[in-house]
Short mmCIF file of C-alpha atoms in Angstrom, two decimals:
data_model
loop_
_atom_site.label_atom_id
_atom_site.label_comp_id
_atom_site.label_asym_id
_atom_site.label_seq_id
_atom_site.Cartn_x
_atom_site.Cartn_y
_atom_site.Cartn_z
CA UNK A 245 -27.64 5.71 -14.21
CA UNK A 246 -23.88 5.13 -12.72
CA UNK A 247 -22.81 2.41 -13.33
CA UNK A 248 -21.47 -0.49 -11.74
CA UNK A 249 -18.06 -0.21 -9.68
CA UNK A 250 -15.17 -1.88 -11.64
CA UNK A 251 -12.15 -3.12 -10.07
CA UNK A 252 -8.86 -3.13 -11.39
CA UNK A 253 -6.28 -5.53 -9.52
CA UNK A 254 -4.57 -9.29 -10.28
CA UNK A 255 -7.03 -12.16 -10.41
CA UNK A 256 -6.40 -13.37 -6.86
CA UNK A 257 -7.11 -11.83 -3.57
CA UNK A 258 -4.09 -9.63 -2.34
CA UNK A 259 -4.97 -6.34 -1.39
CA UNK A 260 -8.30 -6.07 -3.18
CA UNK A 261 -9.91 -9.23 -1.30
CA UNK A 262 -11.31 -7.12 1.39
CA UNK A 263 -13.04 -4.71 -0.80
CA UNK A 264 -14.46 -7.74 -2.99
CA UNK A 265 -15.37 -9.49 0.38
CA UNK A 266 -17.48 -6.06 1.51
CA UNK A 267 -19.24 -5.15 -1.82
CA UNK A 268 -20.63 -8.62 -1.79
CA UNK A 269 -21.36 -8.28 2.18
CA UNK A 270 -23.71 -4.70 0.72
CA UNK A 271 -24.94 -6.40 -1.98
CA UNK A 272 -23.68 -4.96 -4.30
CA UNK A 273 -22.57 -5.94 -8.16
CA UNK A 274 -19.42 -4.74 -9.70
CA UNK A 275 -17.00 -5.89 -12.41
CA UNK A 276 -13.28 -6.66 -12.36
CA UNK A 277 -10.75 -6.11 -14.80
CA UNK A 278 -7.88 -8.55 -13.83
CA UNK A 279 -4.02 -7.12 -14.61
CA UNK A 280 -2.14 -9.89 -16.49
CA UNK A 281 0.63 -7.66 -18.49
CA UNK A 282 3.22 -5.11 -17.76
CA UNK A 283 1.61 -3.53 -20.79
CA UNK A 284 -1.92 -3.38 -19.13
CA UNK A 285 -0.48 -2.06 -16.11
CA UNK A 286 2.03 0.83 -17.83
CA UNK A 287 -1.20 1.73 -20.15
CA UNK A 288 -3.24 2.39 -16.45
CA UNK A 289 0.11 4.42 -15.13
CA UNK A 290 0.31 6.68 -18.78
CA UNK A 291 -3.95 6.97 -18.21
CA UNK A 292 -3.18 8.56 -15.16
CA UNK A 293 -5.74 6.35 -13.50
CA UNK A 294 -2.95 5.37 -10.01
CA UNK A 295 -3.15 8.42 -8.57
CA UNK A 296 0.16 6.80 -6.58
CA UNK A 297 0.77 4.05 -9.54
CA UNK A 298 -0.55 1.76 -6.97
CA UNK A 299 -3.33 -1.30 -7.17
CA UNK A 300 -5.88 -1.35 -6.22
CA UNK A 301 -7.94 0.72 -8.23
CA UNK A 302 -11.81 0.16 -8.32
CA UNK A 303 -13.62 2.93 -10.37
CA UNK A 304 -16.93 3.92 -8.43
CA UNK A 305 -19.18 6.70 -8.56
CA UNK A 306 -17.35 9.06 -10.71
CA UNK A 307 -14.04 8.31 -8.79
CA UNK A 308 -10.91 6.62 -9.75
CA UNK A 309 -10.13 5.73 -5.76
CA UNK A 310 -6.83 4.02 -4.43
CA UNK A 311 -5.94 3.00 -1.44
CA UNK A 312 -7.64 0.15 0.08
CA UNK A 313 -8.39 1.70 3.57
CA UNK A 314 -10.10 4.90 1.92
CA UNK A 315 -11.92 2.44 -0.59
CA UNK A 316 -12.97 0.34 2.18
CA UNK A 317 -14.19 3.12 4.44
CA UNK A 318 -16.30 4.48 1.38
CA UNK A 319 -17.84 1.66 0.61
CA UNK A 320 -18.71 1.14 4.54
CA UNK A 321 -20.15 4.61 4.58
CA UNK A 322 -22.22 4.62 1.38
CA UNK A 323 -24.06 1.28 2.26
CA UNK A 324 -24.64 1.65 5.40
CA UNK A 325 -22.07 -0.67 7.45
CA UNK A 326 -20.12 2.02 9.11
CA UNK A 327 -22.24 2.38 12.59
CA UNK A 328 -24.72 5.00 13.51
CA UNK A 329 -22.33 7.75 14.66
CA UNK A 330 -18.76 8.86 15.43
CA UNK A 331 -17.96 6.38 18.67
CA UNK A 332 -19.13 3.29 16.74
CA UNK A 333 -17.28 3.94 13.98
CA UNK A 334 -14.38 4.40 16.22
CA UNK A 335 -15.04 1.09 17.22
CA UNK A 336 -15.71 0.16 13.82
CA UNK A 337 -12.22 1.52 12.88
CA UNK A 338 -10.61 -0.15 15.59
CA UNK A 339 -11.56 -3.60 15.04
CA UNK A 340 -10.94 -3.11 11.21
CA UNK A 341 -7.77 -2.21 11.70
CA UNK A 342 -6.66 -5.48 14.34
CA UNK A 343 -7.80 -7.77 11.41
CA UNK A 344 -5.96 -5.49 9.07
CA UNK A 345 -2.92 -6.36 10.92
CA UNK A 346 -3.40 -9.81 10.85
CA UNK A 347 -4.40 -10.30 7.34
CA UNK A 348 -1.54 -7.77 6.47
CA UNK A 349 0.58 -11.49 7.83
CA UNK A 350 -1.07 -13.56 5.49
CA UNK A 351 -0.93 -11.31 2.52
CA UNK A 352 3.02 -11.74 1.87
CA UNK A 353 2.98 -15.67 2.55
CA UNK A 354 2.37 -16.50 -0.91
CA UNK A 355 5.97 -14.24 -1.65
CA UNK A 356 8.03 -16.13 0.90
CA UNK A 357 10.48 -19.08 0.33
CA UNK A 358 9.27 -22.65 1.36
CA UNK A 359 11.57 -22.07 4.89
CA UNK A 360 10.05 -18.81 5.54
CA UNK A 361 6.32 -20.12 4.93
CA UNK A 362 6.81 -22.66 8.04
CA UNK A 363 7.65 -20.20 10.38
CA UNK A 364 5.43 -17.35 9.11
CA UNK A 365 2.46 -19.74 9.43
CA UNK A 366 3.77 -20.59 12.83
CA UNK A 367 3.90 -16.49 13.51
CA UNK A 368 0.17 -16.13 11.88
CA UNK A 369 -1.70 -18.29 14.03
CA UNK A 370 0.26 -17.24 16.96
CA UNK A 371 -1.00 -13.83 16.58
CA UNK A 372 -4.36 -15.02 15.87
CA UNK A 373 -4.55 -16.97 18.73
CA UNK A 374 -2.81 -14.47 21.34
CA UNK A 375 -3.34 -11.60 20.23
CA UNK A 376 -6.51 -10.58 17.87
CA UNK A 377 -9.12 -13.63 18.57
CA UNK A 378 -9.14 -13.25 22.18
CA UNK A 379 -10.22 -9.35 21.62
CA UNK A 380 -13.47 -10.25 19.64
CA UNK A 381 -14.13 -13.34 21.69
CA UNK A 382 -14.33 -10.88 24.28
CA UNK A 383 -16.11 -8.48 22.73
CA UNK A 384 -19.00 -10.74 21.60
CA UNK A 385 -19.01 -12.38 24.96
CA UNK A 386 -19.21 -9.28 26.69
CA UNK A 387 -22.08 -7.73 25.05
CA UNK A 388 -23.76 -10.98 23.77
CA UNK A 389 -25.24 -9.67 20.56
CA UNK A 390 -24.84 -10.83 17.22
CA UNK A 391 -22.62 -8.15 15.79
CA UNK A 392 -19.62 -6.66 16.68
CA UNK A 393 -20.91 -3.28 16.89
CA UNK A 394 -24.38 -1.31 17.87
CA UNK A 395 -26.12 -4.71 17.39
CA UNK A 396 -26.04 -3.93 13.86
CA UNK A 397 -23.81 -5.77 11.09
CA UNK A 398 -20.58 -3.61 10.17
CA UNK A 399 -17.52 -3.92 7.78
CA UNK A 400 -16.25 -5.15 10.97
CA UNK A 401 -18.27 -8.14 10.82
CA UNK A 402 -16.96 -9.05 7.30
CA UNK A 403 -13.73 -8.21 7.77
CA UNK A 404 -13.50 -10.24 11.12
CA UNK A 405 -15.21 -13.56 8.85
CA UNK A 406 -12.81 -12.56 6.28
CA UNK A 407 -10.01 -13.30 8.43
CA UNK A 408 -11.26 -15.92 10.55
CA UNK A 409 -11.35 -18.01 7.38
CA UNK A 410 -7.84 -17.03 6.11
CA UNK A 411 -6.24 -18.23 9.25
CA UNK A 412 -8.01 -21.40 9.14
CA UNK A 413 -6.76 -21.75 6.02
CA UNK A 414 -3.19 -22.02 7.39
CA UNK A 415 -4.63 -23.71 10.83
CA UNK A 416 -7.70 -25.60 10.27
CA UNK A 417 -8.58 -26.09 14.06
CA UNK A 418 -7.54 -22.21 14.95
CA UNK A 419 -10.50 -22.06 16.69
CA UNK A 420 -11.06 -24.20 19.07
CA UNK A 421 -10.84 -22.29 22.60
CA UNK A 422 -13.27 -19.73 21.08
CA UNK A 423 -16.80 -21.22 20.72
CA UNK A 424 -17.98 -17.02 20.16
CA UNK A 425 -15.94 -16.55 17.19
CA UNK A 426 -17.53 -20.17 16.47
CA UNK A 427 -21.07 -19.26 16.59
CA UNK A 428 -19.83 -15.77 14.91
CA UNK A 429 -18.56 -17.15 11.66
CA UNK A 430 -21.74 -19.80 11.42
CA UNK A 431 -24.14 -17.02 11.72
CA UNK A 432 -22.78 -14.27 9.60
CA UNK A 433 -21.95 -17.13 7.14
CA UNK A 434 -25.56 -17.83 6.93
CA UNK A 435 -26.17 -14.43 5.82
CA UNK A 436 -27.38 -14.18 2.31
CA UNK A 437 -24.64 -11.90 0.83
CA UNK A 438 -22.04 -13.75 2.26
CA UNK A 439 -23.47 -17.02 1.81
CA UNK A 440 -24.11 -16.45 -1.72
CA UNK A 441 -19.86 -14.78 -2.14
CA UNK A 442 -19.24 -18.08 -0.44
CA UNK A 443 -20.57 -20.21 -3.03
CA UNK A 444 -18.33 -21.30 -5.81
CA UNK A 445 -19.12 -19.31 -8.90
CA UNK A 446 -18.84 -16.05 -6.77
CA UNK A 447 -16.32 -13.43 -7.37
CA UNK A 448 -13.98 -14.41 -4.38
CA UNK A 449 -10.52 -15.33 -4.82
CA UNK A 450 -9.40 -18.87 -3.96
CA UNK A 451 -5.55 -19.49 -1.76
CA UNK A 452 -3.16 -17.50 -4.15
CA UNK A 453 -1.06 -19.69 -5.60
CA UNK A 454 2.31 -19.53 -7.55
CA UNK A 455 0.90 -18.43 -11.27
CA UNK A 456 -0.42 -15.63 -9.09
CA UNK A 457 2.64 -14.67 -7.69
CA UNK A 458 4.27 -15.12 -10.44
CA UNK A 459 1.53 -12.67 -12.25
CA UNK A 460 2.21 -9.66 -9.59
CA UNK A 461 6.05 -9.80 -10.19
CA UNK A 462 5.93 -9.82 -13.57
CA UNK A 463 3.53 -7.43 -13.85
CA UNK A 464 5.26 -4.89 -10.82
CA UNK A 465 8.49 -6.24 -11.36
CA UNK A 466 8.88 -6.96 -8.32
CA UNK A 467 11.46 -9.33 -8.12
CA UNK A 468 12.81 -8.90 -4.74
CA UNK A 469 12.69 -11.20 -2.05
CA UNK A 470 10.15 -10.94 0.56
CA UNK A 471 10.74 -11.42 4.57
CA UNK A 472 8.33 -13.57 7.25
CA UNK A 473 7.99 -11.43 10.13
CA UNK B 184 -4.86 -3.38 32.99
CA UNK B 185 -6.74 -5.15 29.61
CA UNK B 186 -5.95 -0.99 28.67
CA UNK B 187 -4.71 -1.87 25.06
CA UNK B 188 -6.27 -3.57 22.80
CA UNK B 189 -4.17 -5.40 20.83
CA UNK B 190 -1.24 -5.10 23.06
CA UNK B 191 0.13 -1.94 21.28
CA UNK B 192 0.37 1.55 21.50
CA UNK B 193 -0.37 4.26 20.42
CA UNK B 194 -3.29 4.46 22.98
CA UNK B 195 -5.53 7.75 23.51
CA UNK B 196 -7.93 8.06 25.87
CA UNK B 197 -10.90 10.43 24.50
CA UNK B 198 -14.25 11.04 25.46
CA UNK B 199 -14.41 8.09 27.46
CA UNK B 200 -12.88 5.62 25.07
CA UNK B 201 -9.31 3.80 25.10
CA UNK B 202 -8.81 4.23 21.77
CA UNK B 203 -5.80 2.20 19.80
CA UNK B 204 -4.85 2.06 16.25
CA UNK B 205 -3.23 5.31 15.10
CA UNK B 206 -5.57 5.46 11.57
CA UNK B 207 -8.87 4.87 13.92
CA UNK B 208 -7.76 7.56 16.49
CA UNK B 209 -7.09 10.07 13.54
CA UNK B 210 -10.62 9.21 11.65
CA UNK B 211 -12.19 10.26 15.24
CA UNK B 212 -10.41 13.27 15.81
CA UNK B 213 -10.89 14.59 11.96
CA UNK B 214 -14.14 13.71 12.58
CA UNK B 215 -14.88 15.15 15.90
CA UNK B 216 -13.41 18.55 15.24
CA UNK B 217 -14.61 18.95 11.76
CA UNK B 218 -11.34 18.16 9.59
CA UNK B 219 -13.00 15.44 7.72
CA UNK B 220 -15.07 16.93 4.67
CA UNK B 221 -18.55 18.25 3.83
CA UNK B 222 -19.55 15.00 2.63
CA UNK B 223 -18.67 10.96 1.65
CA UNK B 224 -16.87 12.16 -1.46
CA UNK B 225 -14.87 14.45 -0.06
CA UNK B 226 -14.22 12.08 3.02
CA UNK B 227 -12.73 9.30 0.26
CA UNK B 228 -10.63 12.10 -0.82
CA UNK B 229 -9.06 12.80 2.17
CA UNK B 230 -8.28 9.27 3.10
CA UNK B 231 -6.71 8.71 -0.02
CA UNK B 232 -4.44 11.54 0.57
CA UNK B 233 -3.91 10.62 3.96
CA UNK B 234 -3.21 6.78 3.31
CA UNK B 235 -0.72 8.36 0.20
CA UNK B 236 1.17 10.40 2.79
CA UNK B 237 1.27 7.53 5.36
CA UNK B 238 2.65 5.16 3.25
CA UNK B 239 5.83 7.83 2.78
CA UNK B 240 5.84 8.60 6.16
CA UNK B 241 5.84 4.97 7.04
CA UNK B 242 9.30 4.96 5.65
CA UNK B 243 10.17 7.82 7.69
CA UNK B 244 8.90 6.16 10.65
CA UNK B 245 11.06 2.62 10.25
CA UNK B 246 14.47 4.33 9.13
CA UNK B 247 15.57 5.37 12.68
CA UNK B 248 15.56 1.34 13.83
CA UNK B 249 17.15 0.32 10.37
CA UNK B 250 20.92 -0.89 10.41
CA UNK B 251 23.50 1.36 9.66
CA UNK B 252 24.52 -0.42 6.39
CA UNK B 253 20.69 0.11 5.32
CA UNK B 254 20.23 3.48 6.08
CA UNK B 255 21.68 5.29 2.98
CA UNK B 256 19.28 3.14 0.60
CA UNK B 257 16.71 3.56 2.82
CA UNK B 258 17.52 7.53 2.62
CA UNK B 259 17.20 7.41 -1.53
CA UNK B 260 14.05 5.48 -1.45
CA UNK B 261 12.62 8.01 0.75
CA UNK B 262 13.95 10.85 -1.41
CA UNK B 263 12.56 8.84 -4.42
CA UNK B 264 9.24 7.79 -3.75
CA UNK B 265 9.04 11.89 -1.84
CA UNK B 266 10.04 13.22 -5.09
CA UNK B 267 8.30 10.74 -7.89
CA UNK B 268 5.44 9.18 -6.31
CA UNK B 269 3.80 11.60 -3.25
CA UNK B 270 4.85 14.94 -3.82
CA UNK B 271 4.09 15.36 -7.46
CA UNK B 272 0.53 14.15 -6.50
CA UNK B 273 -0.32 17.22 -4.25
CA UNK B 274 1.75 19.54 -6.38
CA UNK B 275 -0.77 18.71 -9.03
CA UNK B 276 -3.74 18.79 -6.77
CA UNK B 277 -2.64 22.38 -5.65
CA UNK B 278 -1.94 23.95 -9.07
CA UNK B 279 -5.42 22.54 -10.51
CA UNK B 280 -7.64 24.17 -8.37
CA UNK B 281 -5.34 26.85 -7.11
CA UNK B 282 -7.23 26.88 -4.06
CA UNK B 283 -5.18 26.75 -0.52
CA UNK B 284 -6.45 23.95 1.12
CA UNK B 285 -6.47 20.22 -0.81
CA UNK B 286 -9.94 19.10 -0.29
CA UNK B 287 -13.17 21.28 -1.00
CA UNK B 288 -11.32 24.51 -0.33
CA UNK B 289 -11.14 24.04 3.50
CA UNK B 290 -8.60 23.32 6.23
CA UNK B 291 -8.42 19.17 6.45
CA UNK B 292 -6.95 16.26 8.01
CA UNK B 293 -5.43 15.72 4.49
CA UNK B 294 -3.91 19.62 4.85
CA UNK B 295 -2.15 18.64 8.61
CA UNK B 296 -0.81 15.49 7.35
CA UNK B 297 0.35 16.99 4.32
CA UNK B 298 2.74 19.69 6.20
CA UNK B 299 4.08 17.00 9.33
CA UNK B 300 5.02 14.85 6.03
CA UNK B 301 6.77 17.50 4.45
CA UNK B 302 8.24 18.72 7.38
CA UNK B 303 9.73 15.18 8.81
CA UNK B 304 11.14 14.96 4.54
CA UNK B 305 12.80 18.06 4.75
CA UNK B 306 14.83 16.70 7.78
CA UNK B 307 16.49 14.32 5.91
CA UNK B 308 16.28 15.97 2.43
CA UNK B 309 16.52 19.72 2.99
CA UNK B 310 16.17 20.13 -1.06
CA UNK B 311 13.02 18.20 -1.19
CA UNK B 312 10.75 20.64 -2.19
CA UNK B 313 12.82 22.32 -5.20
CA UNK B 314 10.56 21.64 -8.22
CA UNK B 315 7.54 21.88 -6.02
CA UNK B 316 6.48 25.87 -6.18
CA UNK B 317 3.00 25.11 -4.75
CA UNK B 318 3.80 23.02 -1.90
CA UNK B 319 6.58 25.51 -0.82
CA UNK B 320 3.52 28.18 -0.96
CA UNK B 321 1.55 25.33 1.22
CA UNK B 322 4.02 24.82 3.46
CA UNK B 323 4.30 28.18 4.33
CA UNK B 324 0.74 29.07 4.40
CA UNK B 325 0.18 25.84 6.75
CA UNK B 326 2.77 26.90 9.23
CA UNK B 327 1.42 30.32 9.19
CA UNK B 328 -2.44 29.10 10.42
CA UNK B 329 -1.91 30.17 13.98
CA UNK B 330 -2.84 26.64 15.29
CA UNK B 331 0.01 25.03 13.48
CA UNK B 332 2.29 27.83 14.00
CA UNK B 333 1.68 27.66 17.93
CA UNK B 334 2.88 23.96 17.16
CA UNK B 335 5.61 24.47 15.51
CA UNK B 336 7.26 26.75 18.37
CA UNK B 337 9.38 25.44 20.78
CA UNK B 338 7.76 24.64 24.10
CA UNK B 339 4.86 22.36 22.34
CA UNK B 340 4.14 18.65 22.45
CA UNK B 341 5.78 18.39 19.06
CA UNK B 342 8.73 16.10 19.21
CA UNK B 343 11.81 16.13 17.97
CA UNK B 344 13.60 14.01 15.23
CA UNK B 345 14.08 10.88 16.87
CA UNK B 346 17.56 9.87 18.63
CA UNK B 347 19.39 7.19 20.05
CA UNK B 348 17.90 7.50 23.12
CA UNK B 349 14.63 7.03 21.67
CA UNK B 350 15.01 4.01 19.60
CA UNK B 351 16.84 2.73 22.75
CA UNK B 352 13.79 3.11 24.84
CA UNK B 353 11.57 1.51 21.93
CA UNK B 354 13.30 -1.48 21.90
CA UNK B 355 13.92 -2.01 25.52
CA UNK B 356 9.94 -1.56 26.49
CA UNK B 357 8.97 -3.88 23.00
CA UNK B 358 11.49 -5.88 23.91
CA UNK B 359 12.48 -6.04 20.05
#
């Protein structure tokens, strides 16, 4: 019987977040092993485990698989949430890889200096509001169903609420001026999976904070600065 | 025109669709034509591969609009993470199953990427690939499959190592 997949990344939401946010979305159970020490880390690179000693790792189906977009897709595919045939998962892809983009803003705001947060969170929800909400407003007003694609729910419904909820993190009005994307997040909120991942207790990661960022440098030694956009 | 999407290109228009987003244009094609695997594993194979080689050729794509004082670090990371992190991974890959292709023994996505990536190194790095017997062997074998070959002739659609007049034009349309 396989067993279930185990995730290797920092405890906090970083790259790893989306694949969390879309195992819960399927339904599915898996474990997380949470890296902490350079030692930990170094023991994975000697294991040959990062095929490009790179987190995030999760460990599913016989595979050691990296890279978060391949993870992502597999996952999609195996359960179901990847569209019915090649155009919607173009569309699938497409979508996925706006709110990509704009969660790939968010994802190096806990590394920037207290100056560079202001106008990063300035640049964030300008994006948001300009330049990737408008597109699904439109799409969901256009076709008036309750999905983004094939009136069926995709990864590119829980990657959409994934980052609906991140910008309103740094914008807590963000979206007023889009009463689809409204009625979007309170309906796929209301959906078991999710509602149950957005219950306290579940595995998702709160706002990363500074022990976490601290964490990821120690443990990459990464101890350069990061730039806002 | 409302043409693209997210206000960027690279935009295709196939089979009826403005596509955007370079990885979601790429999935389509592999997919379409039959470069994407037998099956789900092999699929997560290839993207793996194919996000690896992005991520180096990522670096590749950047160092053109870099400032001058940056470009000769950005040059050794390239030639670092070419040397230590990506190319050692398909060397490996190659000489375990000794077959010629790097995913289930057939011409890929993962195969096309591979050889534009090693190609666009060599440009800047013509020793790259010393160290690396069995992506030499790829390379050639790759630019002897009489698609890629027709490519790599002069007279195709394949471009040329960018130049000041094309980072010029880049950041007078952007507006960068």
């Amino acid at each position: 019987m396989p067993g279930k997949p185990k995730l290797y990344y920092f405890n906090g939401r970083g790259k790893m977040e989306s694949v969390r946010w879309l195992l819960a979305a399927a339904g599915v159970e898996f474990e997380e092993e949470f890296l902490e020490t350079r030692e930990q880390y170094e023991k994975l690179l000697q294991d040959g485990s990062l095929l490009f000693q790179q987190v995030p790792m999760v460990e599913i189906d016989g595979m050691k698989m990296v890279q978060t977009r391949a993870i992502l897709s597999y996952i999609a595919a195996k359960y179901n949430l990847y569209g019915k045939d090649l155009k919607e998962r173009a569309l699938i892809d497409m979508y996925v890889g706006g709110t990509d983009d704009l969660m790939g803003f968010i994802l190096m705001f806990p590394f920037l200096s207290a100056e560079d947060k202001e106008k990063q969170r300035a640049f964030i929800v300008q994006k948001a509001t300009s330049r990737y909400f408008p597109v699904y407003e439109k799409v969901l007003k256009d076709h008036g169903h309750n999905f983004l694609v094939g009136n069926n729910f995709s990864w590119a419904d829980v990657h959409l609420l994934e980052a609906i909820l991140m910008v309103e993190e740094k914008k807590s009005d963000v979206l007023s001026g889009f009463p689809q994307l409204q009625a979007f997040k309170a309906r796929i909120s209301s959906i078991p999976t999710i509602k149950k991942f957005l219950e306290p207790g579940s595995q998702r990661k709160p706002v990363p904070d500074d022990k976490y960022v601290e964490t990821v440098r120690r443990v990459l030694r990464m101890y350069y600065d990061v730039k806002a956009n | 025109d409302g043409v693209l999407m997210f206000q960027q290109v690279p935009l295709v228009e196939i089979d009826g669709m403005k596509m955007v987003q370079t990885r979601a244009i790429l999935s389509y094609i592999a997919g379409k034509y039959n470069l994407y695997g037998n099956d789900l594993k092999e699929r997560a194979l290839i993207d793996m591969y194919v996000e690896g080689i992005t991520d180096l050729m990522q670096m590749i794509l950047v160092f053109p609009f870099s400032p001058p004082e940056a470009k000769e670090k950005n040059l050794d990371s390239i030639k670092e993470r070419a040397a230590n992190r990506y190319f050692p991974v398909f060397e490996k890959v190659l000489k375990e199953h000794d077959r010629d292709f790097l995913v289930g023994n057939k011409f890929s996505w993962a195969d096309v990427q591979l050889i534009e990536a090693i190609l666009a190194v060599e440009e800047k790095i013509p020793t790259v690939l010393s160290g690396f017997p069995q992506l030499q062997a790829f390379k050639i074998r790759m630019s002897n499959m009489p698609t890629i070959k027709k490519f790599l002739q002069p007279g195709s659609p394949r471009k040329p190592p960018p130049d000041e007049c094309y980072i010029e034009t880049v950041l007078k349309i952007l507006k960068i």
